[in-house]
Short mmCIF file of C-alpha atoms in Angstrom, two decimals:
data_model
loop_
_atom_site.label_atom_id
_atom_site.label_comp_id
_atom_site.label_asym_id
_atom_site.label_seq_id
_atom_site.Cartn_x
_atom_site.Cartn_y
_atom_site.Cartn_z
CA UNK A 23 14.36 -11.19 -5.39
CA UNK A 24 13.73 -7.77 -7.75
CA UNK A 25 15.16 -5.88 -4.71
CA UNK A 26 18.16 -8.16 -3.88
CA UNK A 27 18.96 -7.76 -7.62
CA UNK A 28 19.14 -4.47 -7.68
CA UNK A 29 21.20 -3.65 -4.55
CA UNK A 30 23.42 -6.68 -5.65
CA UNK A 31 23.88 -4.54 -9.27
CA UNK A 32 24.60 -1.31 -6.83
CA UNK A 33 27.19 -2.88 -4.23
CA UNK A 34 29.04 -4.12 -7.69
CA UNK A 35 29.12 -0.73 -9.28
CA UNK A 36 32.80 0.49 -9.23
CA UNK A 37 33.38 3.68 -7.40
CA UNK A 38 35.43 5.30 -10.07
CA UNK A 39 32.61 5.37 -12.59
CA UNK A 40 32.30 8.63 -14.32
CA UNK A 41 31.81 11.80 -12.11
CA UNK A 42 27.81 12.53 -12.26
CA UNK A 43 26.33 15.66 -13.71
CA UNK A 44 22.44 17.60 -14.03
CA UNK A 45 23.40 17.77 -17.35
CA UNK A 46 24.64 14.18 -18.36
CA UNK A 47 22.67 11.79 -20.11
CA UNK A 48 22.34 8.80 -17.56
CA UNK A 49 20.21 5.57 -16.89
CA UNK A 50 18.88 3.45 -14.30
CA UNK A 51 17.59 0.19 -13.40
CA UNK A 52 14.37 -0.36 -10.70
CA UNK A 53 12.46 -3.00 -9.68
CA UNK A 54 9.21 -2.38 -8.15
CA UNK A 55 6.09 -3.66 -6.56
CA UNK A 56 2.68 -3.21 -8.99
CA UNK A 57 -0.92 -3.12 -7.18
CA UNK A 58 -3.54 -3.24 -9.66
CA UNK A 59 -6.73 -2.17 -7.81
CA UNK A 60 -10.03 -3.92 -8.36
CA UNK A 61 -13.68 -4.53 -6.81
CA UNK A 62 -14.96 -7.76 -8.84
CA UNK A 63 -16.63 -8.69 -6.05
CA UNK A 64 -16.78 -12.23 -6.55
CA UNK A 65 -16.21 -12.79 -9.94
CA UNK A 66 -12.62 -13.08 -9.41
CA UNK A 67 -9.55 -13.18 -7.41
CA UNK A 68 -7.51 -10.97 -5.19
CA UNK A 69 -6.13 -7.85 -6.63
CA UNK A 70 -3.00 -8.56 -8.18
CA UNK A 71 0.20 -7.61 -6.66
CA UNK A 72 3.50 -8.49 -8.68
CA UNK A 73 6.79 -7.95 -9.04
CA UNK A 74 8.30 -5.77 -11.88
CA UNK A 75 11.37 -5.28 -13.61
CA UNK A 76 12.60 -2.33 -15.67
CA UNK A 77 14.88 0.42 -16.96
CA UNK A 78 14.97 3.74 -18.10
CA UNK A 79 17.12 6.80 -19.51
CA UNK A 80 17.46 10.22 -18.21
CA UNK A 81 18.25 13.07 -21.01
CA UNK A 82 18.67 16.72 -19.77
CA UNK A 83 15.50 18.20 -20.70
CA UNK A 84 15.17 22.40 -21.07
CA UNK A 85 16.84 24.69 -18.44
CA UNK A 86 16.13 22.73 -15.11
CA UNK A 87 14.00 19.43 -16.30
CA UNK A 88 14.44 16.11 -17.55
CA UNK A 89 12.94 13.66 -20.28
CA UNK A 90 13.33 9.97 -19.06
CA UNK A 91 11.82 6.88 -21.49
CA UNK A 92 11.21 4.04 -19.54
CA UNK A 93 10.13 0.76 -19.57
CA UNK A 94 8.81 -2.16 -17.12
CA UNK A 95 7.58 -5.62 -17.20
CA UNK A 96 5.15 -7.86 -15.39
CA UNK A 97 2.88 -10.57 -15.82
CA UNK A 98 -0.04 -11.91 -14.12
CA UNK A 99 -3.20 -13.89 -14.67
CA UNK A 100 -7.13 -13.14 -16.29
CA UNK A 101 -10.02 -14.26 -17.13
CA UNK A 102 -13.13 -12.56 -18.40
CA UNK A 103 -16.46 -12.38 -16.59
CA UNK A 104 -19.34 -12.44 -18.83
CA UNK A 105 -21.95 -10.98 -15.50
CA UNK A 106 -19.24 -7.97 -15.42
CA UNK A 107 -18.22 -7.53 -19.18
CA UNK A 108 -14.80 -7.22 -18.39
CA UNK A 109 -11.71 -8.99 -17.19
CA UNK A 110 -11.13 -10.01 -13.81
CA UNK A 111 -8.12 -10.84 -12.44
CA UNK A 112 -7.07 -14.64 -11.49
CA UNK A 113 -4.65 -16.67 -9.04
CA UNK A 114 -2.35 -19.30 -10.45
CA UNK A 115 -4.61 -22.12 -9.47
CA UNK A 116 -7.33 -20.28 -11.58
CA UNK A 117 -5.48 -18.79 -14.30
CA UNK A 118 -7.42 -18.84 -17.84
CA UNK A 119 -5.50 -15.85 -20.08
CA UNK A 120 -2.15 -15.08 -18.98
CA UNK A 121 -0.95 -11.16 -19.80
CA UNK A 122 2.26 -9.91 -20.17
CA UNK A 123 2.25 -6.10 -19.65
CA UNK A 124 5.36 -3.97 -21.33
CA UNK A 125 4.71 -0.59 -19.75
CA UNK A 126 6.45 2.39 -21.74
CA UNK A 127 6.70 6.05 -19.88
CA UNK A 128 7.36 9.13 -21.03
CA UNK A 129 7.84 11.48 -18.30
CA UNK A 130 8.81 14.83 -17.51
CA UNK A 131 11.10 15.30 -14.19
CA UNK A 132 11.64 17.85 -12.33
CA UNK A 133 14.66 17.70 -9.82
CA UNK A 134 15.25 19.33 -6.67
CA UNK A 135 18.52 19.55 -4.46
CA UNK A 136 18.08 18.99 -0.73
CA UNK A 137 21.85 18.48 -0.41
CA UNK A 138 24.74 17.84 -1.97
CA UNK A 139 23.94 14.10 -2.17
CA UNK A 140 20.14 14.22 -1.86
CA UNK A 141 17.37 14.77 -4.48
CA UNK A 142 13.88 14.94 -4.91
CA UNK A 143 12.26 14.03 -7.92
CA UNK A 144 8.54 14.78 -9.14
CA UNK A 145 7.28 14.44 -12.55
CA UNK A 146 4.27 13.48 -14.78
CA UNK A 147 3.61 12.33 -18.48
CA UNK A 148 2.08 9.20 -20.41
CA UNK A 149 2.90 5.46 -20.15
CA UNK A 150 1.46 2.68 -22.72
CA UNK A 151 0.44 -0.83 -21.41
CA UNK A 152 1.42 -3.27 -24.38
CA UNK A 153 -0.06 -6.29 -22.80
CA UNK A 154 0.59 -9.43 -24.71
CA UNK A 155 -2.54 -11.88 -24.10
CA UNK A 156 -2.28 -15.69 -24.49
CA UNK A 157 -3.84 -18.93 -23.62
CA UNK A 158 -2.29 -19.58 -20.09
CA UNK A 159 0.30 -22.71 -19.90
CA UNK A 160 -0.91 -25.91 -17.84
CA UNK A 161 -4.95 -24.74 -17.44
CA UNK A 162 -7.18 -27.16 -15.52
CA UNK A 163 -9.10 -28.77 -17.98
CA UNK A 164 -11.44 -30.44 -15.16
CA UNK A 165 -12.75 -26.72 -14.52
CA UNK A 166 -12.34 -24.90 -17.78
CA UNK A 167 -12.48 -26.57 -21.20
CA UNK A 168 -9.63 -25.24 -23.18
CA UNK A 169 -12.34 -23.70 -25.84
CA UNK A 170 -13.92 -21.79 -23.35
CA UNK A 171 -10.22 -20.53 -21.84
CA UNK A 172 -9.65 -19.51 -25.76
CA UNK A 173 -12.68 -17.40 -25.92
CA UNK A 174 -12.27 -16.01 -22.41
CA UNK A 175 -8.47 -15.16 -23.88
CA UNK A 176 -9.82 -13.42 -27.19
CA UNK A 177 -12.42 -11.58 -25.10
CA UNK A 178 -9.55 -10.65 -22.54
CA UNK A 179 -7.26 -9.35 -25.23
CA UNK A 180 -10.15 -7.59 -27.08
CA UNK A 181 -11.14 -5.06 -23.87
CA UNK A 182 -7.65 -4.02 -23.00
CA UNK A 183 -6.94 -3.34 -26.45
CA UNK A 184 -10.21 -1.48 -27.48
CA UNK A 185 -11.32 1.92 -26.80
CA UNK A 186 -7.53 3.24 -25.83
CA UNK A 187 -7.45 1.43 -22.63
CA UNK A 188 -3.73 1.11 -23.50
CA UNK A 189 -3.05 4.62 -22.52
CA UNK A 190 -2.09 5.28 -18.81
CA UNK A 191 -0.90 8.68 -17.67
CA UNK A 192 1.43 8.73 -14.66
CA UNK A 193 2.44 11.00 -11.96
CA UNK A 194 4.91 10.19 -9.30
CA UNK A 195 7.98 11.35 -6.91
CA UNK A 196 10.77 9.77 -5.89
CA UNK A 197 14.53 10.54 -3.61
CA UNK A 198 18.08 9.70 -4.45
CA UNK A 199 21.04 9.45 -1.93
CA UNK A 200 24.41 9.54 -3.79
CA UNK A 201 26.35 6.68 -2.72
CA UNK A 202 29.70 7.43 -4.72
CA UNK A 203 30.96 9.23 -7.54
CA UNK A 204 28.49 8.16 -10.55
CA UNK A 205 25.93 6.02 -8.96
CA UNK A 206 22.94 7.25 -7.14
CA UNK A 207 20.26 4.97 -5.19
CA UNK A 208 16.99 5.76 -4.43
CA UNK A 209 12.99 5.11 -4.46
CA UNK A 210 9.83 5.66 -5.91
CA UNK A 211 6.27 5.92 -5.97
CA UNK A 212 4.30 6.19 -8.69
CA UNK A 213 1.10 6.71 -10.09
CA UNK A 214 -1.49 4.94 -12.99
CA UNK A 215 -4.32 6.49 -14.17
CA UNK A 216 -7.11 4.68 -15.92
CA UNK A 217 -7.74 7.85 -18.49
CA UNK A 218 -10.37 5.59 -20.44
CA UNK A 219 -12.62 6.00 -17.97
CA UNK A 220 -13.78 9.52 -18.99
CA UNK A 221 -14.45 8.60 -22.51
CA UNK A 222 -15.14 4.33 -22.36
CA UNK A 223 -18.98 4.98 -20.37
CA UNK A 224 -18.51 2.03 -18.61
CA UNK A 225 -19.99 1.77 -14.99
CA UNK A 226 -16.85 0.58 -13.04
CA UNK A 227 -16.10 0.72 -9.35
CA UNK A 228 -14.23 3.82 -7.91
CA UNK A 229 -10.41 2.44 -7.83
CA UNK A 230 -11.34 0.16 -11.01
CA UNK A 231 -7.93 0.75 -13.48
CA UNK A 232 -6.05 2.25 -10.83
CA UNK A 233 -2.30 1.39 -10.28
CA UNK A 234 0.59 1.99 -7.29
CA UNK A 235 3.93 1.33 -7.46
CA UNK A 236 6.72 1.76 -5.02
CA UNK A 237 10.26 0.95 -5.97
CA UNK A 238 13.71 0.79 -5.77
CA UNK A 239 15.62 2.39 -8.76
CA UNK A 240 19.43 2.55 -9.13
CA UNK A 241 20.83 5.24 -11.22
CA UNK A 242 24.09 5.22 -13.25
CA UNK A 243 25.52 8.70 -14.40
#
């Protein structure tokens, strides 16, 4: 459905919109697939894999780089293991805490031409996960009383708040192919790094905190 959207938006796009430019201020829409890596063993469920939503805006940056701001959304399920200290992620059927995660970016690009209507992209820079933690809607009361899926919550929304575990550099590349004059599709994959590793002390498994995205991203210039 995030794709479908996206190349509906695209096929839409008039093909007399503005003529595009390196130096133009333009912005773009993407939808992506999130993979949150985890080893919880058994403490919890699958990895979670979900759908995102979000947009961005590309300002000409220096002599040959870019600043783009951008912004995505998801959501997805948790609940907090007391044998791990720490979240764990949850299916639907399980769900205790439900987080909403508004990821900001702040990245650096750095273009290159292959051709006249192809471009590489590589950049780097920070990204902020505001995740919004609540009580999730409709839990089952026959396996989790709704006091315990409270403190689970508060205990859920105290470790991804605490100790900067917000903060989530990102690298990533992506490609554009011009399709007419002013709109540009293309794709990318990016990068999450869990930087609160190297100052929290915890004891985590090796891909613990790390995220992958790949993406579709439409850009209007």
């Amino acid at each position: 459905m995030v794709f479908a959207a996206l190349i509906f938006v695209a096929a839409a796009f008039p093909s007399w919109a503005q003529k595009s430019s390196p130096d133009r201020t333009s912005w773009f829409a993407q939808g992506s697939i999130l993979v949150f890596l985890e080893n919880n063993a058994l403490a919890g469920d699958l990895m979670p894999i979900l759908p995102s939503l979000g947009f961005g805006f590309s300002f000409p940056f220096a002599s040959t780089l870019r600043f783009e701001p951008t912004l995505d959304l998801y959501s997805t399920y948790y609940g907090f293991s007391d044998d791990l200290n720490r979240p764990v992620p949850l299916a639907n059927q399980n769900r205790v805490a439900q987080v909403t995660g508004i990821l900001f970016g702040f990245q650096v690009v750095k273009p290159f031409a292959l051709t006249p209507k192809t471009t590489i992209r590589t950049y780097g820079g920070l990204a902020t996960d505001i995740r919004i933690v609540s009580v999730a809607s409709g839990v089952n009361e026959k396996r989790i009383s709704l006091e315990e899926a409270d403190r689970q919550t508060s205990l859920v929304r105290e470790y991804f708040w605490g100790q900067g575990r917000w903060l989530v550099p990102l690298t990533g590349m992506g490609m554009d192919f011009t399709l007419n004059t002013g709109l540009r599709i293309g794709f990318d994959i990016r990068v999450w790094m869990p930087a609160y590793r190297l100052w929290t002390g915890e004891k985590l498994p090796t891909v613990e905190g790390w995220r992958f995205g790949v993406g579709l991203r439409i850009n209007f210039d």
